[in-house]
mmCIF file of C-alpha atoms in Angstrom:
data_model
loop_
_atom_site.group_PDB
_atom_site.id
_atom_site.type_symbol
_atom_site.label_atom_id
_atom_site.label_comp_id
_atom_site.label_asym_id
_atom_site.label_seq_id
_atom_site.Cartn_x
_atom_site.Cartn_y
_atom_site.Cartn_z
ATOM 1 C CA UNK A 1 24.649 -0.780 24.401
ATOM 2 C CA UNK A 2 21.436 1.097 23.877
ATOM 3 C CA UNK A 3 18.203 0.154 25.331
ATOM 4 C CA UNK A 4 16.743 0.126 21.665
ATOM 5 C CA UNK A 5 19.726 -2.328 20.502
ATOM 6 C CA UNK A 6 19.169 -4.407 23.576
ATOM 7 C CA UNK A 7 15.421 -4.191 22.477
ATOM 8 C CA UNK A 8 16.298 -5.054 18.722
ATOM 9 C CA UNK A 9 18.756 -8.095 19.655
ATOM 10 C CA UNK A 10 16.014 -9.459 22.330
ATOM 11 C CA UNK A 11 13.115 -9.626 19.475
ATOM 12 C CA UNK A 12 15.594 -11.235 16.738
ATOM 13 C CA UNK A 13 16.818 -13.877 19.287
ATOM 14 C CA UNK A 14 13.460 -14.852 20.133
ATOM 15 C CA UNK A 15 11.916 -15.248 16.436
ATOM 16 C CA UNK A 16 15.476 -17.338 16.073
ATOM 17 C CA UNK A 17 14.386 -19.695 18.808
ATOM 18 C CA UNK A 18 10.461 -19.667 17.640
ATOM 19 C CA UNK A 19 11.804 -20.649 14.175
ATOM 20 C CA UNK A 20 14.240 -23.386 15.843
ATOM 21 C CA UNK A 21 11.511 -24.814 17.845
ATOM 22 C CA UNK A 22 8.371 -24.338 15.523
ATOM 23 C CA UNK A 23 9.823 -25.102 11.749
ATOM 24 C CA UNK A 24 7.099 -26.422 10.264
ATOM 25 C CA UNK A 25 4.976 -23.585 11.773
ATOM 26 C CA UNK A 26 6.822 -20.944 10.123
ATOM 27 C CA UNK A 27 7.674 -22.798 6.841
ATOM 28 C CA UNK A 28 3.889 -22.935 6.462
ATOM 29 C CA UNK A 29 3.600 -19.238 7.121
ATOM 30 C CA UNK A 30 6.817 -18.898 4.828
ATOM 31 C CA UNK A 31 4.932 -20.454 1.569
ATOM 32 C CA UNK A 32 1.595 -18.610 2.402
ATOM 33 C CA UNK A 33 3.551 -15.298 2.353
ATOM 34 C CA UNK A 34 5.013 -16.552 -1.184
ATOM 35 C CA UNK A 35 1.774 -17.690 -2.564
ATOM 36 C CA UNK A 36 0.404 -14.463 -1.485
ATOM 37 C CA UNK A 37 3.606 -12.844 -3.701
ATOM 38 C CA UNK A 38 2.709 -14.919 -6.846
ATOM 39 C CA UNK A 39 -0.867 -14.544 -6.844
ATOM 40 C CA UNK A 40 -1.741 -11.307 -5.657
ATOM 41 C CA UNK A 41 1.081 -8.680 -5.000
ATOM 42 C CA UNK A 42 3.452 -9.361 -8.195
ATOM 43 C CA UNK A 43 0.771 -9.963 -10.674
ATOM 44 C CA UNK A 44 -1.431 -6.533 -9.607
ATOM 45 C CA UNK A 45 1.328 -4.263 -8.264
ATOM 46 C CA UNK A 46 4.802 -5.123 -10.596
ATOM 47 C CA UNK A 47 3.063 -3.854 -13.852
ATOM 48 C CA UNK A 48 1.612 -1.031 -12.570
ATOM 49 C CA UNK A 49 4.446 -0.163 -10.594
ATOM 50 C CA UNK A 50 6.755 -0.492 -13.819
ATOM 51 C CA UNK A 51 3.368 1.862 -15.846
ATOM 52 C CA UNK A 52 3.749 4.584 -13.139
ATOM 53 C CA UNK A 53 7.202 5.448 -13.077
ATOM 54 C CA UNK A 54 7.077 5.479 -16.801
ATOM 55 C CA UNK A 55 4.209 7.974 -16.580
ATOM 56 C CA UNK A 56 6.104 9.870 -13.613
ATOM 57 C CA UNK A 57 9.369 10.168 -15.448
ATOM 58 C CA UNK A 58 8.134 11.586 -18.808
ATOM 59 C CA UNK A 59 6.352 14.375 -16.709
ATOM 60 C CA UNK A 60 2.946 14.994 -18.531
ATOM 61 C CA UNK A 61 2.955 18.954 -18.893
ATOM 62 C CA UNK A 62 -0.684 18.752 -18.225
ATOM 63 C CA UNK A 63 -0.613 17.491 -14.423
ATOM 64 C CA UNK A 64 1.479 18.421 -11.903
ATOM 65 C CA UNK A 65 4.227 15.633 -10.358
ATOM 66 C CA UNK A 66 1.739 15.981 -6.713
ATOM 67 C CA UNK A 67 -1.795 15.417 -8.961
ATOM 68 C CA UNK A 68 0.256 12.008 -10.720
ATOM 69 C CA UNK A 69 1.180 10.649 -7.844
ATOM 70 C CA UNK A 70 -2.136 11.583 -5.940
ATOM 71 C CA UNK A 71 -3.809 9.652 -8.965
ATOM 72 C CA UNK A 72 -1.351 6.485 -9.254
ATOM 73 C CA UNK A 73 -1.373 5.540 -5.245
ATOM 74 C CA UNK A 74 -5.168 5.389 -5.510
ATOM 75 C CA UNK A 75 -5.045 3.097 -8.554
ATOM 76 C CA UNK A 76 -2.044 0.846 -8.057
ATOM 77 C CA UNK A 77 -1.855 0.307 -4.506
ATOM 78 C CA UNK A 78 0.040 1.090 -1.217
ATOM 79 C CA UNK A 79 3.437 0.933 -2.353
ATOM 80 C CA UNK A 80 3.164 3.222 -5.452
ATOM 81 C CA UNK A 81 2.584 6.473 -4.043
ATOM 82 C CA UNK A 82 5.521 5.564 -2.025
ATOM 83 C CA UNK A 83 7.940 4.473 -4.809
ATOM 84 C CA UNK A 84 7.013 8.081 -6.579
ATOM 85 C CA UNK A 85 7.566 9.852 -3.611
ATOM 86 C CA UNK A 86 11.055 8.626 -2.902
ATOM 87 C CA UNK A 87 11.699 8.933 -6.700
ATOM 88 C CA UNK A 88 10.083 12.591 -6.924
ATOM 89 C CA UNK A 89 12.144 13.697 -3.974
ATOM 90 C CA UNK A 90 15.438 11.696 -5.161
ATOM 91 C CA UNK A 91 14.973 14.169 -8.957
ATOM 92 C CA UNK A 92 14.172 16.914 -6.649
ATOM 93 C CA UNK A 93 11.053 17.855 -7.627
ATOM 94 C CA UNK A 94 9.970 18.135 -3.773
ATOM 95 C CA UNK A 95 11.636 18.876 -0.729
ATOM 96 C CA UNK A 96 11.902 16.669 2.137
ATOM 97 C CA UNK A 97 9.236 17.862 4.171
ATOM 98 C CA UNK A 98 6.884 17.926 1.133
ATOM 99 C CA UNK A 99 8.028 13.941 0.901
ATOM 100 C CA UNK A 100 7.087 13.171 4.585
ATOM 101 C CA UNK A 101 3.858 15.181 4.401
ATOM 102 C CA UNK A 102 2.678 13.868 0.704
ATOM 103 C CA UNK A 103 3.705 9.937 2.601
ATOM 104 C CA UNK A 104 0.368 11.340 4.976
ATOM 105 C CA UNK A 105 -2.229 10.992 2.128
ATOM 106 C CA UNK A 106 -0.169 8.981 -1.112
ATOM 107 C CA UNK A 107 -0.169 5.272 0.874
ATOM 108 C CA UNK A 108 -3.349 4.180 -0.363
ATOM 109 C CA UNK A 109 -4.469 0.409 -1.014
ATOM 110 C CA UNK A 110 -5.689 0.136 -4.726
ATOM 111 C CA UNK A 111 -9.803 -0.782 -6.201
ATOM 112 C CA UNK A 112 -8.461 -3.528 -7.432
ATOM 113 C CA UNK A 113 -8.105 -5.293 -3.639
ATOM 114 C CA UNK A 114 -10.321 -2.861 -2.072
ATOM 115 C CA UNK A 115 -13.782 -3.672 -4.183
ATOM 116 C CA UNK A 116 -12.142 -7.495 -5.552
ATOM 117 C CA UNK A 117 -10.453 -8.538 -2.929
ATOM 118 C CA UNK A 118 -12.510 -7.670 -0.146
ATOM 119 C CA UNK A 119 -15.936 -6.316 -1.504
ATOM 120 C CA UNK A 120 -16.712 -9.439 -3.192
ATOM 121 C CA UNK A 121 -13.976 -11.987 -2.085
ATOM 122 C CA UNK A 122 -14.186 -11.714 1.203
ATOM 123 C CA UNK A 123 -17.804 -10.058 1.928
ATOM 124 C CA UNK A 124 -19.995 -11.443 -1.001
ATOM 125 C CA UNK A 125 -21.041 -8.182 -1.287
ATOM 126 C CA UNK A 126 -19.741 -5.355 -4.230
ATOM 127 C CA UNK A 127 -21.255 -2.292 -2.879
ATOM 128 C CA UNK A 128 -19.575 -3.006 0.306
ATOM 129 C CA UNK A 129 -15.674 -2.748 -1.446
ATOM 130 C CA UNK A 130 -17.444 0.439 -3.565
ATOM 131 C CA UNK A 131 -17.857 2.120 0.118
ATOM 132 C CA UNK A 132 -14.615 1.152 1.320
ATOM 133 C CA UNK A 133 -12.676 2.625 -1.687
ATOM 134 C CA UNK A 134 -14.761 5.914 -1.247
ATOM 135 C CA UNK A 135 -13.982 6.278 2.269
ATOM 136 C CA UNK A 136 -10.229 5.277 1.482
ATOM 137 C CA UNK A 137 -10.539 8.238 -1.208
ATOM 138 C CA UNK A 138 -12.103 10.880 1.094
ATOM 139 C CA UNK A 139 -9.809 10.028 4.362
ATOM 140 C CA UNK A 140 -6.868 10.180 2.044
ATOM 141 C CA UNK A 141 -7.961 14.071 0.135
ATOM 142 C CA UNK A 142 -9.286 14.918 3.808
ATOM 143 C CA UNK A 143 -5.784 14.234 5.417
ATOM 144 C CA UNK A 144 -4.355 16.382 2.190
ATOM 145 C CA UNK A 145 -6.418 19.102 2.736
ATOM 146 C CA UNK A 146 -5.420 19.455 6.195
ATOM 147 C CA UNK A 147 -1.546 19.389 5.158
ATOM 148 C CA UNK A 148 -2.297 21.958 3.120
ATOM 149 C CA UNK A 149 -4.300 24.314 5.268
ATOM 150 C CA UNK A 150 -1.409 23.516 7.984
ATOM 151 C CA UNK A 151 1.535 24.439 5.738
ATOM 152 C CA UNK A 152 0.996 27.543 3.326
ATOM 153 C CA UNK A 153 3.792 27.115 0.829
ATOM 154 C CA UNK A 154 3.031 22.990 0.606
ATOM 155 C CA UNK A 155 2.453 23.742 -3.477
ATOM 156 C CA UNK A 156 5.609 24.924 -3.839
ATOM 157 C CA UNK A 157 7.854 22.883 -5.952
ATOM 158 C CA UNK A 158 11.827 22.752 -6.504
ATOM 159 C CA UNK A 159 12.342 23.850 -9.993
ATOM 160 C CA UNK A 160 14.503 21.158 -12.094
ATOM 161 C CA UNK A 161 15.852 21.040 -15.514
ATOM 162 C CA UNK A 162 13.044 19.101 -18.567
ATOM 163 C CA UNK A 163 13.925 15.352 -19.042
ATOM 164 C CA UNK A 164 15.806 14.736 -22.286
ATOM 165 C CA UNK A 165 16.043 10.657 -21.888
ATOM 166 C CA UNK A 166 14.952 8.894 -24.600
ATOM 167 C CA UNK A 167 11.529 6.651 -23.870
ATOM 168 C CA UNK A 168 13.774 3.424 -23.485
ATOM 169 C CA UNK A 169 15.780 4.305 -20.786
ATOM 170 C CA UNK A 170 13.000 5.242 -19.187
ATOM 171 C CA UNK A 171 11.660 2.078 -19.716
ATOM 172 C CA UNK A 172 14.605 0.114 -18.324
ATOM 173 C CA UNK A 173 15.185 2.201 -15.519
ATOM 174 C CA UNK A 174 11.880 2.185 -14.343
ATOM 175 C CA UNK A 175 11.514 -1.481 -14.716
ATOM 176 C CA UNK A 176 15.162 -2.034 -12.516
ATOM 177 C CA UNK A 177 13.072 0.023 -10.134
ATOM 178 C CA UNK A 178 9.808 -1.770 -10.055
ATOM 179 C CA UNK A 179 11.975 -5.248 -9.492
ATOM 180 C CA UNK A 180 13.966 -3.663 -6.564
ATOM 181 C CA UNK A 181 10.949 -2.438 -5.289
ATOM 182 C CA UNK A 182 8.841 -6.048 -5.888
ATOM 183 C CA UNK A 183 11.753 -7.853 -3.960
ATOM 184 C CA UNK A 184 11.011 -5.638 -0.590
ATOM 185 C CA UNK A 185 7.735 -5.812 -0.600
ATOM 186 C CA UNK A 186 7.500 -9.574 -1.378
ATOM 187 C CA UNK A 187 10.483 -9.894 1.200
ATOM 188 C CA UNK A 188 8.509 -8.609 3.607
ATOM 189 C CA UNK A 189 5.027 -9.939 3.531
ATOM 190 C CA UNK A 190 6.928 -13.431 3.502
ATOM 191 C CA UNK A 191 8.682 -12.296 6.844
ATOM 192 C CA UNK A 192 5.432 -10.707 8.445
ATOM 193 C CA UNK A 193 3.531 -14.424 7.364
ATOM 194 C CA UNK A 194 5.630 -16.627 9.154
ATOM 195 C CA UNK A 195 5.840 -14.170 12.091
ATOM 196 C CA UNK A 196 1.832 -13.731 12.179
ATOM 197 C CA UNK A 197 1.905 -18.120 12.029
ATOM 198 C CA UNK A 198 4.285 -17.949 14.680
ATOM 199 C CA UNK A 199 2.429 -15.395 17.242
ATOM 200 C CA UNK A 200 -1.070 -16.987 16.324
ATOM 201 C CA UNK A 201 -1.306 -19.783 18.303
ATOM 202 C CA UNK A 202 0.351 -17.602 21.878
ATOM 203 C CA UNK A 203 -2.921 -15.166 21.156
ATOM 204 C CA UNK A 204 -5.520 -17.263 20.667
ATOM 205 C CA UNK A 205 -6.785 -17.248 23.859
ATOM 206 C CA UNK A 206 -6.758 -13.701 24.377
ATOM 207 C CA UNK A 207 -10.065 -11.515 23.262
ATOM 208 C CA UNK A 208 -8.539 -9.443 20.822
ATOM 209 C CA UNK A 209 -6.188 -11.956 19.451
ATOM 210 C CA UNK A 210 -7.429 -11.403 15.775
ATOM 211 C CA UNK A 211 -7.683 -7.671 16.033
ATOM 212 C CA UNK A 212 -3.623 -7.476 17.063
ATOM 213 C CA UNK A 213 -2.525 -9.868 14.144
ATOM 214 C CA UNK A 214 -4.417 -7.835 11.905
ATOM 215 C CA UNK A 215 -2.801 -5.049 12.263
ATOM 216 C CA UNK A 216 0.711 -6.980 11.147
ATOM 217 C CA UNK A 217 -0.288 -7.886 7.544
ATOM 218 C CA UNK A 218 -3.084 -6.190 5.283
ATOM 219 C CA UNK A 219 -3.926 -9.005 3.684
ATOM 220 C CA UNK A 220 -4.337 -11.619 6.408
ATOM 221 C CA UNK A 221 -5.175 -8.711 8.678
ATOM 222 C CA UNK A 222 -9.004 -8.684 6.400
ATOM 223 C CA UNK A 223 -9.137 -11.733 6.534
ATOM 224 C CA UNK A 224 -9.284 -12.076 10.178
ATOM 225 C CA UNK A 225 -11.238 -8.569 10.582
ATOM 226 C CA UNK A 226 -14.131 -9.886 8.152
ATOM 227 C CA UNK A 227 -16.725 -9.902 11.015
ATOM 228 C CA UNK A 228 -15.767 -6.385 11.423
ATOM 229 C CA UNK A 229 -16.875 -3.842 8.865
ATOM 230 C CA UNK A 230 -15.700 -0.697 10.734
ATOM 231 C CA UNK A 231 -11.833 -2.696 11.635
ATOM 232 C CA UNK A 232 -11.369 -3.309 7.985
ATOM 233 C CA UNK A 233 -12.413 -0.202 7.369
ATOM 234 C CA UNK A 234 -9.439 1.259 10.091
ATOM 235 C CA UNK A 235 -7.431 -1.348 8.208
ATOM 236 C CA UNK A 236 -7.634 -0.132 4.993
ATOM 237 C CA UNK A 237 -5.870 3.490 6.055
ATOM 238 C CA UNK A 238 -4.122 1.866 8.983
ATOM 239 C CA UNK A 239 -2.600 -0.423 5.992
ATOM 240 C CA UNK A 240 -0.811 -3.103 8.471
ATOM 241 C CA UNK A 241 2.910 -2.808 9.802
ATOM 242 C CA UNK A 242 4.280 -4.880 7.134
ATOM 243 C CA UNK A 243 3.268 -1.605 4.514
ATOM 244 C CA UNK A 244 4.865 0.150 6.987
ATOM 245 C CA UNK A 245 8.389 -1.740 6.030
ATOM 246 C CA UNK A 246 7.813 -2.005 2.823
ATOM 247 C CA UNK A 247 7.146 1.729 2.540
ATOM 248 C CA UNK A 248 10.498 2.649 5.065
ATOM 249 C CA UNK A 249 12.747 0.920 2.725
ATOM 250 C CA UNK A 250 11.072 1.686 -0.319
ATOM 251 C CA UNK A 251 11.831 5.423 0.604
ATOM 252 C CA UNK A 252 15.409 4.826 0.815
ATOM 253 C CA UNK A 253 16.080 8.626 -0.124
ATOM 254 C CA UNK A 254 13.167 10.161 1.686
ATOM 255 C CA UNK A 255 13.922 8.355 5.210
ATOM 256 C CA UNK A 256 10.567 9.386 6.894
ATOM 257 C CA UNK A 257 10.072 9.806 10.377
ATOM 258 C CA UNK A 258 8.335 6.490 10.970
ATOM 259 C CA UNK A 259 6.781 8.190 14.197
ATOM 260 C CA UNK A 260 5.270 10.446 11.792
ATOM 261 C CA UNK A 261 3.997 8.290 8.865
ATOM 262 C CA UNK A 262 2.568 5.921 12.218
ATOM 263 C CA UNK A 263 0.508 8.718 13.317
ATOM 264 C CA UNK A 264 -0.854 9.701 9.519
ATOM 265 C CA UNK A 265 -1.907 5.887 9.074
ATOM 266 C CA UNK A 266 -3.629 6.169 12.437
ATOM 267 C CA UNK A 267 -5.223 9.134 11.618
ATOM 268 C CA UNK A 268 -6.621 7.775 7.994
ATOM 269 C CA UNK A 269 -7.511 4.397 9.200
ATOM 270 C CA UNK A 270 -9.927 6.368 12.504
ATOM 271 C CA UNK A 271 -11.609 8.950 9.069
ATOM 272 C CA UNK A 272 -11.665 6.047 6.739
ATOM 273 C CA UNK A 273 -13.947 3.984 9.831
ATOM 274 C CA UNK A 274 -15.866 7.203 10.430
ATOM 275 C CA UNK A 275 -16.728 7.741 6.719
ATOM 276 C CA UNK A 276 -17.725 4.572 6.324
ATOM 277 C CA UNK A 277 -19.701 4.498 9.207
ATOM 278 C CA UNK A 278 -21.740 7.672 7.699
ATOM 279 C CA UNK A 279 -22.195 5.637 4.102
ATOM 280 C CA UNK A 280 -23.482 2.401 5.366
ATOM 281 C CA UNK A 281 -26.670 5.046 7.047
ATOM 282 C CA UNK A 282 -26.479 6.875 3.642
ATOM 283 C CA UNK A 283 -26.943 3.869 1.713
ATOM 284 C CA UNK A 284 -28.829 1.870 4.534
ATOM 285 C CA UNK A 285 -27.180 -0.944 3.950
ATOM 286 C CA UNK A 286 -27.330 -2.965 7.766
ATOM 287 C CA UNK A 287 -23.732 -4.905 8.978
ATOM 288 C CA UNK A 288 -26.213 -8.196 10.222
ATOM 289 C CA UNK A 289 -26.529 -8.704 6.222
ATOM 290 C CA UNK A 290 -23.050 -8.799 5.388
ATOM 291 C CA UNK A 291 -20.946 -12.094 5.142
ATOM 292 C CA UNK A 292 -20.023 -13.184 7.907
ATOM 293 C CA UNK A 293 -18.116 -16.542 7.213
ATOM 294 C CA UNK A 294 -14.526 -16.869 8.422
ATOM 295 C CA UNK A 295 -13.638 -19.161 5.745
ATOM 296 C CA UNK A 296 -11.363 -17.113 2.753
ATOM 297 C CA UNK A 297 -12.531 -18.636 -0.554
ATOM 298 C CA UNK A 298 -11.784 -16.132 -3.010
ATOM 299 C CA UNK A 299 -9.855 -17.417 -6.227
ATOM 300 C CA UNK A 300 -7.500 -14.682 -6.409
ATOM 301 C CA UNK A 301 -4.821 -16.264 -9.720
ATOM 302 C CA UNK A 302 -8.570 -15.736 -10.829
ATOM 303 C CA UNK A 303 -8.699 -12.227 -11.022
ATOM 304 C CA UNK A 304 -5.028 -11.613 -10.539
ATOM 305 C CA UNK A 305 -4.256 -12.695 -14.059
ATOM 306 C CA UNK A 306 -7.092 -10.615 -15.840
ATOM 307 C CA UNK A 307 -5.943 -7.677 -14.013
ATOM 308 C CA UNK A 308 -2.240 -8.365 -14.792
ATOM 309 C CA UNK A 309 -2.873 -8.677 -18.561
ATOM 310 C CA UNK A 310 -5.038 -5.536 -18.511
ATOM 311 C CA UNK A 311 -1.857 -3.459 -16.674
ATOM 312 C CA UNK A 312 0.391 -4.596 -18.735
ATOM 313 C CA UNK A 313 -1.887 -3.499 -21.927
ATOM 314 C CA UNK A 314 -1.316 -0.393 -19.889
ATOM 315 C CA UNK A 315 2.172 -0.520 -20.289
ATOM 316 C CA UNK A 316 2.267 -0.866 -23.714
ATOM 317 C CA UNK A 317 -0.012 1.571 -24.035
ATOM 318 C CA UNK A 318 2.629 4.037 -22.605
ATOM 319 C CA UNK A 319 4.941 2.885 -25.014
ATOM 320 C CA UNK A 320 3.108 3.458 -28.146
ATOM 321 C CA UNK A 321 1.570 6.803 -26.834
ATOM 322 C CA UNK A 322 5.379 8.022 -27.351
ATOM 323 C CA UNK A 323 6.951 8.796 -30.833
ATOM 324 C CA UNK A 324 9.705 10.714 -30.354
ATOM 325 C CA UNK A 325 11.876 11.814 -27.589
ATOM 326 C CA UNK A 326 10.215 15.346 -28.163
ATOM 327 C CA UNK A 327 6.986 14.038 -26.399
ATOM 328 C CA UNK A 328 9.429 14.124 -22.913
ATOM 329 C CA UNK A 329 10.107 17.447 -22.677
#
């Protein structure tokens, strides 16, 4: 037996016995990680997700495959620019290596949690999420621009024959790929919520206790890091190690080098804490007049329906924006 499988075996038998001896611990992280799936993730991300393919698979002739994705992982969230990826390289529009090094600058968390979310659920304070999302924005076309500079043919694309599927199977089969893709990602977060209620309590007397469990889940990981402009900032392009499962197996045809993807999240969470470290003197905005409450009180089925509504407007949108199967080619 490998020392990795004897690694793997030793971490599942001991979340096992935490489970055994601490049910009601996890069960309690078990329904937050579901409440965060009904409120939140599926609402925001499941349109979108559905919108996106639709918009990636009937291959606008005036943007290239790269520029739609670049655009979509901004606006819908971490797992988007993922899901396009994987599909882009599984219709072999890119090459592998294009795949891993696109997965560098296309994981990006959306506005919608960046300036809602946190900006004014968590730190009262709009301007603040504005700055985040620009520093997200720059880290993310400042990582690109070094992938390109580092690899001279990183434009070029595999040629592939025009899509002749009619609008409704592109529907359906975009949808069947947004619900696969919903079930990891909600799969997930519920596994990474009980673990993070599990751990909790064995860290809290340790000094960096709250900056290790936010690194596990984006979501809870802001939470905890809401003293902290500059670690939610590192958060934000770090994006937690549950998007770091959800994105492995939602690139089930790419297969990244996780080593690789680790160090590109790194890498965007140190730029995106460096940018915003230069806009908070640009704007002279001060961190001692920030919130600074550790209590979450955001409504988010607030917002999350709104925002829900408005995506899947979207969606129709698409729809109606296509008369005849001529409009794919």
């Amino acid at each position: 037996m490998s020392k990795r499988n004897l690694l793997y075996i030793t971490v599942c038998f001991c979340f096992m016995t935490s489970l055994i001896v601490y049910p009601s611990v996890a069960s309690e992280g078990v329904k937050h990680g579901l409440s965060l799936c009904a409120s939140v993730l599926i609402p925001s991300l499941f349109p979108f997700t559905v919108a996106s393919l639709v918009l990636f698979k009937l291959k606008v002739p005036v943007l290239s495959q790269k520029a739609i994705i670049m655009l979509l992982s901004h606006l819908g969230g971490y797992p988007v620019g993922a899901k396009l990826i994987d599909t882009a390289y599984k219709e072999k529009e890119i090459d592998k290596k294009t795949a891993e090094l696109m997965l560098g600058y296309c994981v990006n968390s959306g506005p919608a949690f960046i300036i809602i979310v946190i900006g004014i659920g968590i730190w009262k304070n709009r301007t603040i999420g504005i700055i985040l999302l620009t520093a997200s924005i720059l880290s993310s076309a400042l990582i690109m621009l070094m992938n390109m500079c580092a690899v001279p043919k990183f434009e070029t694309e595999i040629k592939t024959p025009k899509n002749h599927s009619s609008f409704s199977d592109i529907f359906v089969e975009a949808t069947q790929e947004a619900t696969g893709s919903m079930f990891k990602i909600c799969g997930s977060v519920v596994l990474f919520s009980a673990l993070i209620s599990l751990v909790k309590p064995l860290l809290q007397n340790l000094t960096f206790s709250d900056t290790l469990l936010s690194t596990l889940e984006i979501t809870n990981g802001v939470v905890l890091a809401q003293n902290n402009i500059y670690l939610t900032a590192f958060l934000i392009g770090f994006g937690g190690v549950s998007v770091h499962f959800q994105i492995l197996s939602i690139c089930e045809n790419v297969r990244p080098s996780y080593l690789r993807f680790l160090l590109f999240r790194i890498i965007q969470g140190v730029l995106c804490s460096v940018i915003v470290s230069f806009l908070l003197k640009i704007f002279k905005i001060s961190t001692q007049v920030l919130n600074s409450h550790r209590e979450f009180c955001f409504e988010l089925t607030k917002y999350s329906i709104v925002f829900s509504v408005m995506l899947m407007i979207c969606c129709l949108l698409f729809m109606l924006s296509v008369r005849k199967p001529d409009n794919l080619l």
